[in-house]
Amino acid sequence: MAIDKKMEAAFNDQINKEYYSEYLYLAMKTIFAELNLPGFVNWFNIQVQEERAHAEGMYEYVLERGGYVELFAIDKPEVKGSTPLEVFKQVLEHEQYVTSRINAVYDVAEEVKDRAAMLFLNWYVKEQVEEEASVGDVLAKLEMIGDDKQGLLALDKELSARVFNPPVIG
Ligand code: FEO
């Protein structure tokens, strides 16, 4: 069954938001490079790859359903803070926003009774729980660390261990 046009539009909008997320994290990465925190840089490198995978997963899904992928302009990323704590507050806010948008895509799938899309989107719903939890964990540690430079360096070391595991979506 061909994909519903409203469903297709919701996926195309979300593909753009995932690419925006990639762009936003790419912009945030430079702040940590300037601060000489390679572990944080590594964390953002992986985040960037994950966002691209999220976008590509939807891209391939729309094609698989016989739909049309329309790519839109990616907005200039707006990084609001300049300290690790400020940046991670924004990361959490952003992921919460993405969760709300994934839920909105799911709402469309329910509305048009697209059960295949709902099953596909389950992966994204679960992924957002993980995204918010992992970002929340870093944020909580940064709040504990405060102005303690040794604590910040210890967290940087911890984040250098993060590796990219290409997600199997759907
Ligand atoms: Fe694609 Fe970070 O959610």
GROMACS .gro file of C-alpha atoms and ligand atoms in nm:
model
  173
    1MET     CA    1   0.000   0.000   0.000
    2ALA     CA    2   0.143   0.338  -0.100
    3ILE     CA    3   0.234   0.567   0.183
    4ASP     CA    4  -0.026   0.829   0.274
    5LYS     CA    5   0.075   1.181   0.163
    6LYS     CA    6   0.029   1.321   0.513
    7MET     CA    7   0.247   1.043   0.653
    8GLU     CA    8   0.509   1.108   0.386
    9ALA     CA    9   0.512   1.480   0.475
   10ALA     CA   10   0.553   1.403   0.846
   11PHE     CA   11   0.853   1.180   0.771
   12ASN     CA   12   1.007   1.440   0.542
   13ASP     CA   13   0.971   1.704   0.812
   14GLN     CA   14   1.134   1.474   1.067
   15ILE     CA   15   1.419   1.384   0.828
   16ASN     CA   16   1.496   1.757   0.817
   17LYS     CA   17   1.487   1.778   1.198
   18GLU     CA   18   1.728   1.486   1.232
   19TYR     CA   19   1.969   1.653   0.990
   20TYR     CA   20   1.929   1.975   1.188
   21SER     CA   21   2.023   1.778   1.501
   22GLU     CA   22   2.335   1.656   1.326
   23TYR     CA   23   2.417   2.015   1.236
   24LEU     CA   24   2.348   2.144   1.587
   25TYR     CA   25   2.579   1.886   1.745
   26LEU     CA   26   2.844   1.961   1.486
   27ALA     CA   27   2.825   2.327   1.592
   28MET     CA   28   2.841   2.237   1.961
   29LYS     CA   29   3.147   2.019   1.904
   30THR     CA   30   3.362   2.321   1.818
   31ILE     CA   31   3.299   2.468   2.164
   32PHE     CA   32   3.450   2.161   2.327
   33ALA     CA   33   3.739   2.153   2.079
   34GLU     CA   34   3.818   2.510   2.184
   35LEU     CA   35   3.800   2.408   2.550
   36ASN     CA   36   4.049   2.125   2.481
   37LEU     CA   37   3.811   1.855   2.598
   38PRO     CA   38   3.867   1.565   2.355
   39GLY     CA   39   3.633   1.329   2.535
   40PHE     CA   40   3.342   1.569   2.486
   41VAL     CA   41   3.449   1.615   2.124
   42ASN     CA   42   3.431   1.237   2.086
   43TRP     CA   43   3.085   1.235   2.245
   44PHE     CA   44   2.962   1.492   1.991
   45ASN     CA   45   3.128   1.307   1.702
   46ILE     CA   46   2.921   1.005   1.790
   47GLN     CA   47   2.608   1.210   1.844
   48VAL     CA   48   2.655   1.358   1.495
   49GLN     CA   49   2.682   1.010   1.342
   50GLU     CA   50   2.376   0.892   1.530
   51GLU     CA   51   2.166   1.183   1.406
   52ARG     CA   52   2.270   1.116   1.050
   53ALA     CA   53   2.172   0.750   1.098
   54HIS     CA   54   1.833   0.861   1.235
   55ALA     CA   55   1.776   1.076   0.926
   56GLU     CA   56   1.893   0.806   0.687
   57GLY     CA   57   1.676   0.544   0.855
   58MET     CA   58   1.365   0.749   0.781
   59TYR     CA   59   1.492   0.839   0.435
   60GLU     CA   60   1.529   0.471   0.342
   61TYR     CA   61   1.194   0.387   0.499
   62VAL     CA   62   1.007   0.647   0.291
   63LEU     CA   63   1.173   0.509  -0.024
   64GLU     CA   64   1.092   0.153   0.077
   65ARG     CA   65   0.727   0.252   0.108
   66GLY     CA   66   0.730   0.396  -0.242
   67GLY     CA   67   0.723   0.753  -0.112
   68TYR     CA   68   0.910   1.063  -0.217
   69VAL     CA   69   1.185   1.210  -0.001
   70GLU     CA   70   1.191   1.587  -0.010
   71LEU     CA   71   1.494   1.750   0.146
   72PHE     CA   72   1.452   2.097   0.290
   73ALA     CA   73   1.706   2.364   0.382
   74ILE     CA   74   1.875   2.299   0.715
   75ASP     CA   75   1.850   2.594   0.953
   76LYS     CA   76   2.162   2.759   1.086
   77PRO     CA   77   2.228   2.589   1.420
   78GLU     CA   78   2.188   2.811   1.720
   79VAL     CA   79   2.409   2.724   2.015
   80LYS     CA   80   2.290   2.923   2.313
   81GLY     CA   81   2.560   2.858   2.574
   82SER     CA   82   2.936   2.854   2.593
   83THR     CA   83   3.009   2.638   2.899
   84PRO     CA   84   2.973   2.257   2.910
   85LEU     CA   85   2.683   2.290   3.153
   86GLU     CA   86   2.499   2.545   2.938
   87VAL     CA   87   2.553   2.342   2.623
   88PHE     CA   88   2.427   2.019   2.781
   89LYS     CA   89   2.119   2.195   2.913
   90GLN     CA   90   2.045   2.286   2.554
   91VAL     CA   91   2.120   1.932   2.435
   92LEU     CA   92   1.863   1.794   2.679
   93GLU     CA   93   1.605   2.056   2.577
   94HIS     CA   94   1.671   1.970   2.214
   95GLU     CA   95   1.631   1.597   2.268
   96GLN     CA   96   1.306   1.658   2.457
   97TYR     CA   97   1.189   1.861   2.159
   98VAL     CA   98   1.288   1.579   1.920
   99THR     CA   99   1.094   1.334   2.136
  100SER     CA  100   0.785   1.554   2.101
  101ARG     CA  101   0.832   1.564   1.722
  102ILE     CA  102   0.874   1.184   1.697
  103ASN     CA  103   0.553   1.154   1.897
  104ALA     CA  104   0.386   1.391   1.649
  105VAL     CA  105   0.496   1.169   1.357
  106TYR     CA  106   0.355   0.872   1.547
  107ASP     CA  107   0.028   1.062   1.593
  108VAL     CA  108   0.003   1.100   1.214
  109ALA     CA  109   0.065   0.725   1.171
  110GLU     CA  110  -0.221   0.659   1.413
  111GLU     CA  111  -0.444   0.910   1.240
  112VAL     CA  112  -0.397   0.754   0.896
  113LYS     CA  113  -0.394   0.402   1.046
  114ASP     CA  114  -0.049   0.324   0.907
  115ARG     CA  115   0.042   0.024   1.123
  116ALA     CA  116   0.369  -0.043   0.939
  117ALA     CA  117   0.482   0.312   1.014
  118MET     CA  118   0.385   0.272   1.379
  119LEU     CA  119   0.597  -0.041   1.407
  120PHE     CA  120   0.886   0.136   1.235
  121LEU     CA  121   0.852   0.439   1.462
  122ASN     CA  122   0.864   0.226   1.776
  123TRP     CA  123   1.239   0.212   1.732
  124TYR     CA  124   1.258   0.594   1.739
  125VAL     CA  125   1.031   0.618   2.042
  126LYS     CA  126   1.263   0.384   2.234
  127GLU     CA  127   1.573   0.559   2.101
  128GLN     CA  128   1.448   0.891   2.238
  129VAL     CA  129   1.416   0.739   2.586
  130GLU     CA  130   1.783   0.639   2.561
  131GLU     CA  131   1.887   0.974   2.415
  132GLU     CA  132   1.724   1.170   2.696
  133ALA     CA  133   1.866   0.934   2.961
  134SER     CA  134   2.225   0.948   2.834
  135VAL     CA  135   2.218   1.327   2.795
  136GLY     CA  136   2.052   1.363   3.136
  137ASP     CA  137   2.331   1.154   3.286
  138VAL     CA  138   2.604   1.384   3.148
  139LEU     CA  139   2.406   1.691   3.257
  140ALA     CA  140   2.364   1.559   3.613
  141LYS     CA  141   2.738   1.495   3.634
  142LEU     CA  142   2.817   1.846   3.506
  143GLU     CA  143   2.585   1.990   3.769
  144MET     CA  144   2.766   1.793   4.040
  145ILE     CA  145   3.107   1.897   3.906
  146GLY     CA  146   3.031   2.270   3.917
  147ASP     CA  147   3.363   2.457   3.896
  148ASP     CA  148   3.578   2.157   3.983
  149LYS     CA  149   3.832   2.130   3.697
  150GLN     CA  150   3.950   1.784   3.805
  151GLY     CA  151   3.594   1.659   3.795
  152LEU     CA  152   3.550   1.801   3.447
  153LEU     CA  153   3.867   1.628   3.327
  154ALA     CA  154   3.751   1.298   3.478
  155LEU     CA  155   3.418   1.328   3.295
  156ASP     CA  156   3.603   1.416   2.975
  157LYS     CA  157   3.802   1.095   3.010
  158GLU     CA  158   3.484   0.897   3.067
  159LEU     CA  159   3.323   1.043   2.753
  160SER     CA  160   3.629   0.955   2.544
  161ALA     CA  161   3.528   0.589   2.582
  162ARG     CA  162   3.199   0.632   2.397
  163VAL     CA  163   3.193   0.441   2.067
  164PHE     CA  164   2.961   0.457   1.769
  165ASN     CA  165   2.758   0.144   1.710
  166PRO     CA  166   2.570   0.186   1.382
  167PRO     CA  167   2.205   0.145   1.482
  168VAL     CA  168   1.986  -0.120   1.326
  169ILE     CA  169   1.670   0.083   1.273
  170GLY     CA  170   1.320  -0.049   1.236
  171FEO    FE1  171   1.769   1.186   1.647
  171FEO    FE2  172   1.901   1.273   1.911
  171FEO     O1  173   1.751   1.217   1.820
   0.00000   0.00000   0.00000
